[in-house]
Short mmCIF file of C-alpha atoms in Angstrom, two decimals:
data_model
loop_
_atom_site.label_atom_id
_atom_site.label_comp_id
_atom_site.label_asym_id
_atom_site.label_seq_id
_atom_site.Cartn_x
_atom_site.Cartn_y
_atom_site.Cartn_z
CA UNK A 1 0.00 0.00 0.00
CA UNK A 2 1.41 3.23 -0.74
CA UNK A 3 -0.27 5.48 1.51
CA UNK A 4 -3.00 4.76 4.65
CA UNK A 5 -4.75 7.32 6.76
CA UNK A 6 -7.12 6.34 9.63
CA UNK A 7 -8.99 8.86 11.31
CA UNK A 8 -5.85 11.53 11.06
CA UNK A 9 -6.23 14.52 12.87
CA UNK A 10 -4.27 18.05 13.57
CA UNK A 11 -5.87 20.54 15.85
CA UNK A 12 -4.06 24.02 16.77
CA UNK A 13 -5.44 25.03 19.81
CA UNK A 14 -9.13 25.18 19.52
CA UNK A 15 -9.53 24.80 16.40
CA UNK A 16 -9.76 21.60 14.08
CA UNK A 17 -7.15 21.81 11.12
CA UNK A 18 -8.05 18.63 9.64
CA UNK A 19 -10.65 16.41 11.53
CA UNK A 20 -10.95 12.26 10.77
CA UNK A 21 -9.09 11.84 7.42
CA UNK A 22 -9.17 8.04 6.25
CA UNK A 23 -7.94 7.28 2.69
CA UNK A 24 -6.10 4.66 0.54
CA UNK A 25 -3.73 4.96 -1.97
CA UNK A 26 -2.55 2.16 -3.58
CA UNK A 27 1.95 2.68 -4.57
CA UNK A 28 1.62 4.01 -8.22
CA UNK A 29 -1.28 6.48 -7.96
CA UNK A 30 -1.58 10.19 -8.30
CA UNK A 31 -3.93 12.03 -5.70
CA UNK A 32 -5.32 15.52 -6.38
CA UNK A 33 -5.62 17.89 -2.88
CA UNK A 34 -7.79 20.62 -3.61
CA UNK A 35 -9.58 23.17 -1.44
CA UNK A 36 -9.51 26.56 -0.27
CA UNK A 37 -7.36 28.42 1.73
CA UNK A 38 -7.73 26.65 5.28
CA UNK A 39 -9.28 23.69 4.31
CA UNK A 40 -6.43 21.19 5.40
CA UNK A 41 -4.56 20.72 2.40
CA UNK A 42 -0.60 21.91 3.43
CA UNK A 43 -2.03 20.84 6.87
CA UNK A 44 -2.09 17.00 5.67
CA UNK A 45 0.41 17.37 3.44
CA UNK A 46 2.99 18.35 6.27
CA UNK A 47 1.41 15.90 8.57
CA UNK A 48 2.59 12.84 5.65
CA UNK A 49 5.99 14.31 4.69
CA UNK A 50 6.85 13.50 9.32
CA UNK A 51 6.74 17.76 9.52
CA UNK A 52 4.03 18.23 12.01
CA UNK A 53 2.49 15.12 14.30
CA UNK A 54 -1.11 14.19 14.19
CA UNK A 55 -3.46 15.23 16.70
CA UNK A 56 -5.20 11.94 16.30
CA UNK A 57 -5.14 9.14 14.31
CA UNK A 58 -2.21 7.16 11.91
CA UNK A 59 -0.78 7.18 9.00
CA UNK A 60 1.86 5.01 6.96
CA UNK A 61 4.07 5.59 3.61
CA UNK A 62 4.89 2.05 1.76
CA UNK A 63 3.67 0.84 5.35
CA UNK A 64 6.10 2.79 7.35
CA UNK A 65 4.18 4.54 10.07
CA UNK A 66 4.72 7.56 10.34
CA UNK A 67 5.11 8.28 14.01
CA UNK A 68 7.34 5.15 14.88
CA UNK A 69 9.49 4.76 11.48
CA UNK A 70 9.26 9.00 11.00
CA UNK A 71 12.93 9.08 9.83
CA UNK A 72 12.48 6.11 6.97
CA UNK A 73 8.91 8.07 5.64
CA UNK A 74 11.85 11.10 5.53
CA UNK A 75 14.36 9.40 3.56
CA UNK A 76 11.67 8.01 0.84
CA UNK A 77 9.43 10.94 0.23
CA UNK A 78 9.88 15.01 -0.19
CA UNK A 79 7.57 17.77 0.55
CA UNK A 80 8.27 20.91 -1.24
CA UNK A 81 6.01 23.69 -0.59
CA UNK A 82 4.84 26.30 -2.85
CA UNK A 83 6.38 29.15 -1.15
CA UNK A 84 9.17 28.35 -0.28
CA UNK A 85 12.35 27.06 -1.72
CA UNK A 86 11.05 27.16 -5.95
CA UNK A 87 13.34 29.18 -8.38
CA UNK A 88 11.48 30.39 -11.38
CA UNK A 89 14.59 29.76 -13.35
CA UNK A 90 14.61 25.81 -12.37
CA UNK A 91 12.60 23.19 -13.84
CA UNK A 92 10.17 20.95 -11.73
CA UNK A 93 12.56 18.46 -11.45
CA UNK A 94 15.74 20.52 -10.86
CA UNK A 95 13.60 22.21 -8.33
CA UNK A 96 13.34 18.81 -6.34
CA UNK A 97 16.95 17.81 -7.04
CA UNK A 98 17.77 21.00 -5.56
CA UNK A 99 15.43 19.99 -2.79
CA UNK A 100 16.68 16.74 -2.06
CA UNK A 101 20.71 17.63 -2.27
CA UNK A 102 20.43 20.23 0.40
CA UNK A 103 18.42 17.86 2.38
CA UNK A 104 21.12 15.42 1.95
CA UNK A 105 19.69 12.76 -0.34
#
């Protein structure tokens, strides 16, 4: 499996983030996140790529969960955000080769 959520959930303070996300993707697919601003969508997208923990619930990546194997869901996936770290003059691809040498890989 290449990605399992059950019942994942971030809360800052008082407020719910993302609330009971449960999905599976089998290894191979593409998914499409799509919202509006504050819907969850960098929320979960941090929450997989190890950067923030989950107020509830688990997750895995190629079955690696990703509160107990957190360093090995690191060193096989990326998260590049959209504001941060993208040159113009780059490619997609040099952009994430750029992203994964300075994180070491």
């Amino acid at each position: 499996m290449g990605l399992r959520t059950e019942g994942l959930s971030r809360r800052f303070h008082l407020q719910d983030a993302l609330r009971d996300v449960t999905l599976t993707l089998p290894a191979g697919s593409v998914m499409l996140v799509v919202g509006p601003n504050g819907a969850g969508k960098t929320t979960l997208l941090r929450l997989l790529a190890t950067a923030l923990r989950p107020t509830a619930g688990r997750a895995s990546v190629f079955g690696h969960d990703l509160e107990r194997a957190a360093d090995r869901v690191r060193q096989i996936t990326a998260f590049v955000g959209t504001a941060h770290g993208m040159y113009e003059g780059l490619t997609a691809a040099e952009n994430l080769a750029f992203a994964a040498a300075m994180s070491g890989r």
